[in-house]
PDB file of N, CA and C in Angstrom:
ATOM      1  N   MET A  11      -3.619 139.798 119.616  1.00 75.00           N
ATOM      2  CA  MET A  11      -4.207 140.770 120.506  1.00 75.00           C
ATOM      3  C   MET A  11      -4.099 140.232 121.933  1.00 75.00           C
ATOM      4  N   ASP A  12      -3.632 141.071 122.836  1.00 88.00           N
ATOM      5  CA  ASP A  12      -3.493 140.618 124.223  1.00 88.00           C
ATOM      6  C   ASP A  12      -4.851 140.637 124.929  1.00 88.00           C
ATOM      7  N   THR A  13      -4.915 139.986 126.067  1.00 91.00           N
ATOM      8  CA  THR A  13      -6.164 139.821 126.806  1.00 91.00           C
ATOM      9  C   THR A  13      -6.775 141.155 127.221  1.00 91.00           C
ATOM     10  N   GLN A  14      -5.962 142.067 127.696  1.00 91.00           N
ATOM     11  CA  GLN A  14      -6.465 143.377 128.131  1.00 91.00           C
ATOM     12  C   GLN A  14      -7.115 144.121 126.965  1.00 91.00           C
ATOM     13  N   THR A  15      -6.454 144.135 125.822  1.00 93.00           N
ATOM     14  CA  THR A  15      -7.005 144.811 124.640  1.00 93.00           C
ATOM     15  C   THR A  15      -8.307 144.152 124.217  1.00 93.00           C
ATOM     16  N   MET A  16      -8.339 142.820 124.258  1.00 93.00           N
ATOM     17  CA  MET A  16      -9.550 142.097 123.889  1.00 93.00           C
ATOM     18  C   MET A  16     -10.695 142.448 124.851  1.00 93.00           C
ATOM     19  N   ASN A  17     -10.418 142.506 126.147  1.00 95.00           N
ATOM     20  CA  ASN A  17     -11.450 142.875 127.120  1.00 95.00           C
ATOM     21  C   ASN A  17     -11.998 144.274 126.855  1.00 95.00           C
ATOM     22  N   VAL A  18     -11.108 145.205 126.513  1.00 96.00           N
ATOM     23  CA  VAL A  18     -11.527 146.581 126.218  1.00 96.00           C
ATOM     24  C   VAL A  18     -12.414 146.599 124.978  1.00 96.00           C
ATOM     25  N   GLU A  19     -12.019 145.880 123.927  1.00 96.00           N
ATOM     26  CA  GLU A  19     -12.791 145.843 122.681  1.00 96.00           C
ATOM     27  C   GLU A  19     -14.168 145.216 122.895  1.00 96.00           C
ATOM     28  N   ILE A  20     -14.223 144.121 123.631  1.00 96.00           N
ATOM     29  CA  ILE A  20     -15.502 143.466 123.920  1.00 96.00           C
ATOM     30  C   ILE A  20     -16.391 144.417 124.726  1.00 96.00           C
ATOM     31  N   GLY A  21     -15.836 145.038 125.743  1.00 97.00           N
ATOM     32  CA  GLY A  21     -16.589 145.988 126.553  1.00 97.00           C
ATOM     33  C   GLY A  21     -17.105 147.152 125.739  1.00 97.00           C
ATOM     34  N   ARG A  22     -16.280 147.660 124.819  1.00 96.00           N
ATOM     35  CA  ARG A  22     -16.681 148.774 123.958  1.00 96.00           C
ATOM     36  C   ARG A  22     -17.860 148.375 123.074  1.00 96.00           C
ATOM     37  N   ARG A  23     -17.791 147.164 122.494  1.00 96.00           N
ATOM     38  CA  ARG A  23     -18.895 146.699 121.651  1.00 96.00           C
ATOM     39  C   ARG A  23     -20.186 146.552 122.463  1.00 96.00           C
ATOM     40  N   ILE A  24     -20.065 145.988 123.652  1.00 97.00           N
ATOM     41  CA  ILE A  24     -21.251 145.802 124.495  1.00 97.00           C
ATOM     42  C   ILE A  24     -21.835 147.158 124.891  1.00 97.00           C
ATOM     43  N   ALA A  25     -20.986 148.112 125.244  1.00 97.00           N
ATOM     44  CA  ALA A  25     -21.470 149.454 125.599  1.00 97.00           C
ATOM     45  C   ALA A  25     -22.193 150.088 124.411  1.00 97.00           C
ATOM     46  N   GLU A  26     -21.640 149.929 123.238  1.00 95.00           N
ATOM     47  CA  GLU A  26     -22.238 150.472 122.016  1.00 95.00           C
ATOM     48  C   GLU A  26     -23.638 149.887 121.794  1.00 95.00           C
ATOM     49  N   ILE A  27     -23.740 148.572 121.919  1.00 94.00           N
ATOM     50  CA  ILE A  27     -25.019 147.886 121.727  1.00 94.00           C
ATOM     51  C   ILE A  27     -26.014 148.299 122.813  1.00 94.00           C
ATOM     52  N   ARG A  28     -25.542 148.371 124.045  1.00 95.00           N
ATOM     53  CA  ARG A  28     -26.413 148.757 125.159  1.00 95.00           C
ATOM     54  C   ARG A  28     -26.960 150.164 124.948  1.00 95.00           C
ATOM     55  N   LYS A  29     -26.083 151.091 124.553  1.00 96.00           N
ATOM     56  CA  LYS A  29     -26.511 152.473 124.333  1.00 96.00           C
ATOM     57  C   LYS A  29     -27.487 152.564 123.165  1.00 96.00           C
ATOM     58  N   ALA A  30     -27.234 151.787 122.103  1.00 94.00           N
ATOM     59  CA  ALA A  30     -28.145 151.774 120.952  1.00 94.00           C
ATOM     60  C   ALA A  30     -29.532 151.282 121.356  1.00 94.00           C
ATOM     61  N   ALA A  31     -29.573 150.421 122.363  1.00 95.00           N
ATOM     62  CA  ALA A  31     -30.842 149.905 122.877  1.00 95.00           C
ATOM     63  C   ALA A  31     -31.433 150.835 123.939  1.00 95.00           C
ATOM     64  N   SER A  32     -30.778 151.973 124.185  1.00 96.00           N
ATOM     65  CA  SER A  32     -31.215 152.947 125.200  1.00 96.00           C
ATOM     66  C   SER A  32     -31.375 152.300 126.571  1.00 96.00           C
ATOM     67  N   GLU A  33     -30.442 151.430 126.901  1.00 97.00           N
ATOM     68  CA  GLU A  33     -30.492 150.747 128.187  1.00 97.00           C
ATOM     69  C   GLU A  33     -29.387 151.292 129.086  1.00 97.00           C
ATOM     70  N   LYS A  34     -29.703 151.515 130.329  1.00 97.00           N
ATOM     71  CA  LYS A  34     -28.725 152.007 131.296  1.00 97.00           C
ATOM     72  C   LYS A  34     -27.861 150.855 131.805  1.00 97.00           C
ATOM     73  N   GLN A  35     -26.655 151.185 132.251  1.00 97.00           N
ATOM     74  CA  GLN A  35     -25.766 150.176 132.814  1.00 97.00           C
ATOM     75  C   GLN A  35     -26.435 149.436 133.969  1.00 97.00           C
ATOM     76  N   GLU A  36     -27.157 150.162 134.784  1.00 97.00           N
ATOM     77  CA  GLU A  36     -27.829 149.561 135.941  1.00 97.00           C
ATOM     78  C   GLU A  36     -28.780 148.446 135.514  1.00 97.00           C
ATOM     79  N   THR A  37     -29.532 148.682 134.456  1.00 97.00           N
ATOM     80  CA  THR A  37     -30.494 147.695 133.957  1.00 97.00           C
ATOM     81  C   THR A  37     -29.777 146.451 133.448  1.00 97.00           C
ATOM     82  N   THR A  38     -28.711 146.656 132.683  1.00 97.00           N
ATOM     83  CA  THR A  38     -27.954 145.521 132.154  1.00 97.00           C
ATOM     84  C   THR A  38     -27.278 144.758 133.272  1.00 97.00           C
ATOM     85  N   ALA A  39     -26.748 145.476 134.241  1.00 98.00           N
ATOM     86  CA  ALA A  39     -26.115 144.829 135.399  1.00 98.00           C
ATOM     87  C   ALA A  39     -27.127 143.965 136.145  1.00 98.00           C
ATOM     88  N   GLN A  40     -28.321 144.484 136.356  1.00 97.00           N
ATOM     89  CA  GLN A  40     -29.364 143.709 137.033  1.00 97.00           C
ATOM     90  C   GLN A  40     -29.710 142.459 136.237  1.00 97.00           C
ATOM     91  N   TYR A  41     -29.765 142.587 134.915  1.00 97.00           N
ATOM     92  CA  TYR A  41     -30.058 141.435 134.055  1.00 97.00           C
ATOM     93  C   TYR A  41     -29.017 140.328 134.265  1.00 97.00           C
ATOM     94  N   LEU A  42     -27.760 140.750 134.491  1.00 97.00           N
ATOM     95  CA  LEU A  42     -26.669 139.786 134.712  1.00 97.00           C
ATOM     96  C   LEU A  42     -26.497 139.423 136.187  1.00 97.00           C
ATOM     97  N   ASN A  43     -27.390 139.933 137.031  1.00 97.00           N
ATOM     98  CA  ASN A  43     -27.325 139.680 138.480  1.00 97.00           C
ATOM     99  C   ASN A  43     -26.008 140.137 139.100  1.00 97.00           C
ATOM    100  N   MET A  44     -25.625 141.369 138.765  1.00 97.00           N
ATOM    101  CA  MET A  44     -24.415 141.950 139.369  1.00 97.00           C
ATOM    102  C   MET A  44     -24.664 143.407 139.687  1.00 97.00           C
ATOM    103  N   VAL A  45     -23.819 143.964 140.527  1.00 97.00           N
ATOM    104  CA  VAL A  45     -23.942 145.386 140.845  1.00 97.00           C
ATOM    105  C   VAL A  45     -23.361 146.204 139.702  1.00 97.00           C
ATOM    106  N   ARG A  46     -23.859 147.439 139.564  1.00 97.00           N
ATOM    107  CA  ARG A  46     -23.447 148.287 138.446  1.00 97.00           C
ATOM    108  C   ARG A  46     -21.943 148.522 138.416  1.00 97.00           C
ATOM    109  N   SER A  47     -21.311 148.692 139.572  1.00 97.00           N
ATOM    110  CA  SER A  47     -19.865 148.976 139.595  1.00 97.00           C
ATOM    111  C   SER A  47     -19.071 147.819 138.974  1.00 97.00           C
ATOM    112  N   ASN A  48     -19.476 146.587 139.233  1.00 97.00           N
ATOM    113  CA  ASN A  48     -18.796 145.437 138.611  1.00 97.00           C
ATOM    114  C   ASN A  48     -19.054 145.398 137.110  1.00 97.00           C
ATOM    115  N   TYR A  49     -20.295 145.701 136.729  1.00 98.00           N
ATOM    116  CA  TYR A  49     -20.622 145.727 135.299  1.00 98.00           C
ATOM    117  C   TYR A  49     -19.804 146.802 134.582  1.00 98.00           C
ATOM    118  N   THR A  50     -19.707 147.974 135.201  1.00 97.00           N
ATOM    119  CA  THR A  50     -18.951 149.081 134.602  1.00 97.00           C
ATOM    120  C   THR A  50     -17.502 148.679 134.369  1.00 97.00           C
ATOM    121  N   LYS A  51     -16.886 147.993 135.312  1.00 97.00           N
ATOM    122  CA  LYS A  51     -15.501 147.531 135.157  1.00 97.00           C
ATOM    123  C   LYS A  51     -15.377 146.607 133.945  1.00 97.00           C
ATOM    124  N   LYS A  52     -16.367 145.765 133.753  1.00 97.00           N
ATOM    125  CA  LYS A  52     -16.329 144.847 132.613  1.00 97.00           C
ATOM    126  C   LYS A  52     -16.506 145.605 131.304  1.00 97.00           C
ATOM    127  N   GLU A  53     -17.417 146.570 131.298  1.00 97.00           N
ATOM    128  CA  GLU A  53     -17.647 147.348 130.087  1.00 97.00           C
ATOM    129  C   GLU A  53     -16.411 148.178 129.728  1.00 97.00           C
ATOM    130  N   LEU A  54     -15.648 148.601 130.733  1.00 97.00           N
ATOM    131  CA  LEU A  54     -14.423 149.374 130.487  1.00 97.00           C
ATOM    132  C   LEU A  54     -13.212 148.487 130.191  1.00 97.00           C
ATOM    133  N   GLY A  55     -13.395 147.168 130.286  1.00 96.00           N
ATOM    134  CA  GLY A  55     -12.301 146.235 130.008  1.00 96.00           C
ATOM    135  C   GLY A  55     -11.368 146.022 131.173  1.00 96.00           C
ATOM    136  N   GLN A  56     -11.727 146.512 132.339  1.00 96.00           N
ATOM    137  CA  GLN A  56     -10.893 146.329 133.529  1.00 96.00           C
ATOM    138  C   GLN A  56     -11.072 144.932 134.115  1.00 96.00           C
ATOM    139  N   SER A  57     -12.121 144.278 133.701  1.00 96.00           N
ATOM    140  CA  SER A  57     -12.438 142.920 134.128  1.00 96.00           C
ATOM    141  C   SER A  57     -13.090 142.241 132.926  1.00 96.00           C
ATOM    142  N   ALA A  58     -13.004 140.917 132.856  1.00 96.00           N
ATOM    143  CA  ALA A  58     -13.537 140.200 131.689  1.00 96.00           C
ATOM    144  C   ALA A  58     -14.951 139.695 131.926  1.00 96.00           C
ATOM    145  N   PHE A  59     -15.777 139.747 130.885  1.00 96.00           N
ATOM    146  CA  PHE A  59     -17.076 139.091 130.924  1.00 96.00           C
ATOM    147  C   PHE A  59     -16.837 137.590 130.832  1.00 96.00           C
ATOM    148  N   SER A  60     -17.608 136.820 131.562  1.00 95.00           N
ATOM    149  CA  SER A  60     -17.505 135.360 131.473  1.00 95.00           C
ATOM    150  C   SER A  60     -18.208 134.889 130.198  1.00 95.00           C
ATOM    151  N   PRO A  61     -17.906 133.681 129.738  1.00 93.00           N
ATOM    152  CA  PRO A  61     -18.633 133.147 128.575  1.00 93.00           C
ATOM    153  C   PRO A  61     -20.147 133.129 128.802  1.00 93.00           C
ATOM    154  N   TYR A  62     -20.565 132.789 130.013  1.00 94.00           N
ATOM    155  CA  TYR A  62     -21.992 132.781 130.345  1.00 94.00           C
ATOM    156  C   TYR A  62     -22.587 134.180 130.198  1.00 94.00           C
ATOM    157  N   GLU A  63     -21.883 135.199 130.707  1.00 96.00           N
ATOM    158  CA  GLU A  63     -22.368 136.573 130.611  1.00 96.00           C
ATOM    159  C   GLU A  63     -22.440 137.037 129.160  1.00 96.00           C
ATOM    160  N   LEU A  64     -21.444 136.666 128.363  1.00 95.00           N
ATOM    161  CA  LEU A  64     -21.461 137.026 126.945  1.00 95.00           C
ATOM    162  C   LEU A  64     -22.659 136.388 126.246  1.00 95.00           C
ATOM    163  N   ALA A  65     -22.932 135.118 126.565  1.00 93.00           N
ATOM    164  CA  ALA A  65     -24.078 134.433 125.963  1.00 93.00           C
ATOM    165  C   ALA A  65     -25.390 135.103 126.366  1.00 93.00           C
ATOM    166  N   LYS A  66     -25.512 135.469 127.642  1.00 95.00           N
ATOM    167  CA  LYS A  66     -26.728 136.153 128.111  1.00 95.00           C
ATOM    168  C   LYS A  66     -26.891 137.515 127.444  1.00 95.00           C
ATOM    169  N   LEU A  67     -25.796 138.261 127.305  1.00 96.00           N
ATOM    170  CA  LEU A  67     -25.864 139.574 126.663  1.00 96.00           C
ATOM    171  C   LEU A  67     -26.217 139.446 125.181  1.00 96.00           C
ATOM    172  N   ALA A  68     -25.641 138.460 124.522  1.00 92.00           N
ATOM    173  CA  ALA A  68     -25.945 138.242 123.107  1.00 92.00           C
ATOM    174  C   ALA A  68     -27.440 137.970 122.930  1.00 92.00           C
ATOM    175  N   GLU A  69     -27.979 137.130 123.776  1.00 92.00           N
ATOM    176  CA  GLU A  69     -29.405 136.816 123.711  1.00 92.00           C
ATOM    177  C   GLU A  69     -30.245 138.053 124.049  1.00 92.00           C
ATOM    178  N   HIS A  70     -29.858 138.761 125.091  1.00 94.00           N
ATOM    179  CA  HIS A  70     -30.587 139.939 125.556  1.00 94.00           C
ATOM    180  C   HIS A  70     -30.672 141.016 124.476  1.00 94.00           C
ATOM    181  N   PHE A  71     -29.563 141.264 123.783  1.00 92.00           N
ATOM    182  CA  PHE A  71     -29.520 142.330 122.784  1.00 92.00           C
ATOM    183  C   PHE A  71     -29.753 141.838 121.357  1.00 92.00           C
ATOM    184  N   GLY A  72     -29.964 140.535 121.185  1.00 89.00           N
ATOM    185  CA  GLY A  72     -30.272 140.007 119.855  1.00 89.00           C
ATOM    186  C   GLY A  72     -29.099 140.031 118.890  1.00 89.00           C
ATOM    187  N   VAL A  73     -27.907 139.798 119.410  1.00 88.00           N
ATOM    188  CA  VAL A  73     -26.710 139.702 118.558  1.00 88.00           C
ATOM    189  C   VAL A  73     -26.079 138.337 118.803  1.00 88.00           C
ATOM    190  N   ASP A  74     -25.074 137.990 117.999  1.00 86.00           N
ATOM    191  CA  ASP A  74     -24.426 136.705 118.263  1.00 86.00           C
ATOM    192  C   ASP A  74     -23.141 136.903 119.065  1.00 86.00           C
ATOM    193  N   CYS A  75     -22.762 135.863 119.783  1.00 87.00           N
ATOM    194  CA  CYS A  75     -21.549 135.912 120.612  1.00 87.00           C
ATOM    195  C   CYS A  75     -20.316 136.203 119.766  1.00 87.00           C
ATOM    196  N   HIS A  76     -20.303 135.665 118.562  1.00 84.00           N
ATOM    197  CA  HIS A  76     -19.157 135.879 117.667  1.00 84.00           C
ATOM    198  C   HIS A  76     -18.916 137.367 117.470  1.00 84.00           C
ATOM    199  N   TYR A  77     -19.985 138.132 117.266  1.00 86.00           N
ATOM    200  CA  TYR A  77     -19.841 139.575 117.094  1.00 86.00           C
ATOM    201  C   TYR A  77     -19.307 140.227 118.363  1.00 86.00           C
ATOM    202  N   LEU A  78     -19.833 139.836 119.523  1.00 91.00           N
ATOM    203  CA  LEU A  78     -19.363 140.435 120.772  1.00 91.00           C
ATOM    204  C   LEU A  78     -17.866 140.208 120.964  1.00 91.00           C
ATOM    205  N   ILE A  79     -17.399 139.027 120.603  1.00 90.00           N
ATOM    206  CA  ILE A  79     -15.995 138.674 120.831  1.00 90.00           C
ATOM    207  C   ILE A  79     -15.072 139.240 119.752  1.00 90.00           C
ATOM    208  N   THR A  80     -15.472 139.112 118.481  1.00 87.00           N
ATOM    209  CA  THR A  80     -14.566 139.500 117.386  1.00 87.00           C
ATOM    210  C   THR A  80     -14.888 140.844 116.748  1.00 87.00           C
ATOM    211  N   GLY A  81     -16.134 141.282 116.886  1.00 85.00           N
ATOM    212  CA  GLY A  81     -16.531 142.513 116.215  1.00 85.00           C
ATOM    213  C   GLY A  81     -16.920 142.304 114.769  1.00 85.00           C
ATOM    214  N   VAL A  82     -16.965 141.046 114.330  1.00 77.00           N
ATOM    215  CA  VAL A  82     -17.335 140.724 112.949  1.00 77.00           C
ATOM    216  C   VAL A  82     -18.694 140.038 112.972  1.00 77.00           C
ATOM    217  N   LYS A  83     -19.633 140.586 112.217  1.00 74.00           N
ATOM    218  CA  LYS A  83     -20.954 139.970 112.138  1.00 74.00           C
ATOM    219  C   LYS A  83     -20.822 138.590 111.500  1.00 74.00           C
ATOM    220  N   ALA A  84     -21.569 137.640 112.003  1.00 69.00           N
ATOM    221  CA  ALA A  84     -21.491 136.270 111.498  1.00 69.00           C
ATOM    222  C   ALA A  84     -21.757 136.209 109.996  1.00 69.00           C
ATOM    223  N   SER A  85     -22.693 137.025 109.521  1.00 70.00           N
ATOM    224  CA  SER A  85     -23.022 137.006 108.095  1.00 70.00           C
ATOM    225  C   SER A  85     -21.878 137.541 107.227  1.00 70.00           C
ATOM    226  N   TYR A  86     -20.958 138.286 107.815  1.00 68.00           N
ATOM    227  CA  TYR A  86     -19.824 138.836 107.075  1.00 68.00           C
ATOM    228  C   TYR A  86     -18.522 138.082 107.331  1.00 68.00           C
ATOM    229  N   TYR A  87     -18.584 137.048 108.149  1.00 64.00           N
ATOM    230  CA  TYR A  87     -17.355 136.383 108.584  1.00 64.00           C
ATOM    231  C   TYR A  87     -16.510 135.875 107.417  1.00 64.00           C
ATOM    232  N   ASP A  88     -17.119 135.189 106.452  1.00 70.00           N
ATOM    233  CA  ASP A  88     -16.365 134.655 105.314  1.00 70.00           C
ATOM    234  C   ASP A  88     -15.698 135.767 104.514  1.00 70.00           C
ATOM    235  N   ILE A  89     -16.436 136.850 104.287  1.00 75.00           N
ATOM    236  CA  ILE A  89     -15.876 137.979 103.541  1.00 75.00           C
ATOM    237  C   ILE A  89     -14.716 138.587 104.323  1.00 75.00           C
ATOM    238  N   HIS A  90     -14.905 138.753 105.614  1.00 70.00           N
ATOM    239  CA  HIS A  90     -13.856 139.318 106.463  1.00 70.00           C
ATOM    240  C   HIS A  90     -12.606 138.447 106.442  1.00 70.00           C
ATOM    241  N   GLU A  91     -12.780 137.145 106.566  1.00 72.00           N
ATOM    242  CA  GLU A  91     -11.638 136.222 106.564  1.00 72.00           C
ATOM    243  C   GLU A  91     -10.876 136.277 105.241  1.00 72.00           C
ATOM    244  N   GLU A  92     -11.597 136.369 104.140  1.00 75.00           N
ATOM    245  CA  GLU A  92     -10.959 136.383 102.821  1.00 75.00           C
ATOM    246  C   GLU A  92     -10.282 137.721 102.507  1.00 75.00           C
ATOM    247  N   THR A  93     -10.899 138.827 102.950  1.00 80.00           N
ATOM    248  CA  THR A  93     -10.414 140.142 102.533  1.00 80.00           C
ATOM    249  C   THR A  93      -9.801 140.977 103.644  1.00 80.00           C
ATOM    250  N   GLY A  94     -10.171 140.694 104.899  1.00 80.00           N
ATOM    251  CA  GLY A  94      -9.721 141.520 106.003  1.00 80.00           C
ATOM    252  C   GLY A  94     -10.525 142.802 106.158  1.00 80.00           C
ATOM    253  N   LEU A  95     -11.593 142.951 105.352  1.00 78.00           N
ATOM    254  CA  LEU A  95     -12.417 144.154 105.428  1.00 78.00           C
ATOM    255  C   LEU A  95     -13.210 144.185 106.732  1.00 78.00           C
ATOM    256  N   SER A  96     -13.468 145.383 107.216  1.00 80.00           N
ATOM    257  CA  SER A  96     -14.273 145.563 108.433  1.00 80.00           C
ATOM    258  C   SER A  96     -15.752 145.459 108.095  1.00 80.00           C
ATOM    259  N   ASN A  97     -16.592 145.342 109.141  1.00 74.00           N
ATOM    260  CA  ASN A  97     -18.047 145.348 108.936  1.00 74.00           C
ATOM    261  C   ASN A  97     -18.473 146.592 108.170  1.00 74.00           C
ATOM    262  N   PHE A  98     -17.927 147.742 108.561  1.00 79.00           N
ATOM    263  CA  PHE A  98     -18.294 149.001 107.927  1.00 79.00           C
ATOM    264  C   PHE A  98     -17.986 148.963 106.432  1.00 79.00           C
ATOM    265  N   ALA A  99     -16.788 148.500 106.078  1.00 81.00           N
ATOM    266  CA  ALA A  99     -16.399 148.445 104.667  1.00 81.00           C
ATOM    267  C   ALA A  99     -17.292 147.481 103.888  1.00 81.00           C
ATOM    268  N   ILE A 100     -17.587 146.345 104.482  1.00 76.00           N
ATOM    269  CA  ILE A 100     -18.450 145.362 103.817  1.00 76.00           C
ATOM    270  C   ILE A 100     -19.849 145.943 103.611  1.00 76.00           C
ATOM    271  N   GLU A 101     -20.381 146.610 104.627  1.00 81.00           N
ATOM    272  CA  GLU A 101     -21.710 147.212 104.508  1.00 81.00           C
ATOM    273  C   GLU A 101     -21.732 148.303 103.434  1.00 81.00           C
ATOM    274  N   ARG A 102     -20.680 149.101 103.362  1.00 82.00           N
ATOM    275  CA  ARG A 102     -20.605 150.153 102.325  1.00 82.00           C
ATOM    276  C   ARG A 102     -20.568 149.537 100.934  1.00 82.00           C
ATOM    277  N   LEU A 103     -19.771 148.498 100.765  1.00 81.00           N
ATOM    278  CA  LEU A 103     -19.715 147.827  99.465  1.00 81.00           C
ATOM    279  C   LEU A 103     -21.069 147.232  99.097  1.00 81.00           C
ATOM    280  N   ARG A 104     -21.726 146.610 100.056  1.00 79.00           N
ATOM    281  CA  ARG A 104     -23.050 146.026  99.785  1.00 79.00           C
ATOM    282  C   ARG A 104     -24.041 147.103  99.370  1.00 79.00           C
ATOM    283  N   SER A 105     -24.032 148.238 100.060  1.00 80.00           N
ATOM    284  CA  SER A 105     -24.985 149.290  99.714  1.00 80.00           C
ATOM    285  C   SER A 105     -24.678 149.858  98.330  1.00 80.00           C
ATOM    286  N   CYS A 106     -23.395 149.979  97.976  1.00 80.00           N
ATOM    287  CA  CYS A 106     -23.026 150.446  96.639  1.00 80.00           C
ATOM    288  C   CYS A 106     -23.494 149.449  95.583  1.00 80.00           C
ATOM    289  N   LEU A 107     -23.281 148.173  95.842  1.00 73.00           N
ATOM    290  CA  LEU A 107     -23.702 147.147  94.893  1.00 73.00           C
ATOM    291  C   LEU A 107     -25.217 147.124  94.746  1.00 73.00           C
ATOM    292  N   LEU A 108     -25.940 147.254  95.844  1.00 70.00           N
ATOM    293  CA  LEU A 108     -27.398 147.283  95.771  1.00 70.00           C
ATOM    294  C   LEU A 108     -27.880 148.510  95.010  1.00 70.00           C
ATOM    295  N   TYR A 109     -27.226 149.644  95.249  1.00 66.00           N
ATOM    296  CA  TYR A 109     -27.607 150.874  94.567  1.00 66.00           C
ATOM    297  C   TYR A 109     -27.388 150.741  93.067  1.00 66.00           C
ATOM    298  N   THR A 110     -26.212 150.251  92.668  1.00 64.00           N
ATOM    299  CA  THR A 110     -25.929 150.121  91.236  1.00 64.00           C
ATOM    300  C   THR A 110     -26.815 149.054  90.605  1.00 64.00           C
ATOM    301  N   SER A 111     -27.131 148.009  91.345  1.00 59.00           N
ATOM    302  CA  SER A 111     -28.017 146.966  90.834  1.00 59.00           C
ATOM    303  C   SER A 111     -29.425 147.521  90.621  1.00 59.00           C
ATOM    304  N   ASP A 112     -29.929 148.292  91.590  1.00 59.00           N
ATOM    305  CA  ASP A 112     -31.247 148.907  91.453  1.00 59.00           C
ATOM    306  C   ASP A 112     -31.266 149.886  90.282  1.00 59.00           C
ATOM    307  N   ALA A 113     -30.208 150.668  90.129  1.00 54.00           N
ATOM    308  CA  ALA A 113     -30.127 151.632  89.032  1.00 54.00           C
ATOM    309  C   ALA A 113     -30.123 150.914  87.691  1.00 54.00           C
ATOM    310  N   ALA A 114     -29.410 149.799  87.609  1.00 55.00           N
ATOM    311  CA  ALA A 114     -29.366 149.027  86.367  1.00 55.00           C
ATOM    312  C   ALA A 114     -30.745 148.459  86.052  1.00 55.00           C
ATOM    313  N   ASP A 115     -31.449 147.968  87.071  1.00 60.00           N
ATOM    314  CA  ASP A 115     -32.806 147.435  86.868  1.00 60.00           C
ATOM    315  C   ASP A 115     -33.740 148.528  86.361  1.00 60.00           C
ATOM    316  N   GLU A 116     -33.633 149.719  86.939  1.00 60.00           N
ATOM    317  CA  GLU A 116     -34.478 150.834  86.494  1.00 60.00           C
ATOM    318  C   GLU A 116     -34.166 151.228  85.069  1.00 60.00           C
ATOM    319  N   ALA A 117     -32.892 151.244  84.691  1.00 54.00           N
ATOM    320  CA  ALA A 117     -32.499 151.590  83.331  1.00 54.00           C
ATOM    321  C   ALA A 117     -33.056 150.580  82.326  1.00 54.00           C
ATOM    322  N   ARG A 118     -33.031 149.293  82.698  1.00 57.00           N
ATOM    323  CA  ARG A 118     -33.555 148.256  81.808  1.00 57.00           C
ATOM    324  C   ARG A 118     -35.065 148.391  81.648  1.00 57.00           C
ATOM    325  N   SER A 119     -35.764 148.792  82.711  1.00 62.00           N
ATOM    326  CA  SER A 119     -37.221 148.891  82.639  1.00 62.00           C
ATOM    327  C   SER A 119     -37.656 150.100  81.806  1.00 62.00           C
ATOM    328  N   VAL A 120     -36.784 151.114  81.686  1.00 55.00           N
ATOM    329  CA  VAL A 120     -37.085 152.283  80.884  1.00 55.00           C
ATOM    330  C   VAL A 120     -36.930 151.984  79.404  1.00 55.00           C
ATOM    331  N   ASP A 121     -35.980 151.114  79.067  1.00 55.00           N
ATOM    332  CA  ASP A 121     -35.712 150.796  77.658  1.00 55.00           C
ATOM    333  C   ASP A 121     -36.840 150.121  76.982  1.00 55.00           C
TER     334      ASP A 121
END
C-alpha cells in the first residue's frame, strides 16, 4: 500500500471513530492543538498524522494505535494474520459461534 492510500485509510478510520463519538472536527483539532483546516486535511488523507497525534487520538477515543494504522483490532490480529479475514468477518463468525453455542446450551438444559 502506498503512503497516500495509507493516509486516506487512516484518516477514514479516525473520521469514523470521531463521528461515532459525536465529536466535531473542531473539537478534535483543538485536542491536537491545531486549526480545523489542518485537521481536515489529515482526516482526508491529504496530509499525514504524526505518530504523536495518532497516539493522542488513540488515547482520546479509547482505541489502540494498531487499529488506527492497520484497521485490524488488536484482539483480532492473530486471526487476521492467519486467515486474512476482516474485522467485520471475524465479528460475524464470532456472533454465529456464540449464537450456536448458546442454542446448544439451551438444548442441553431442556433435555
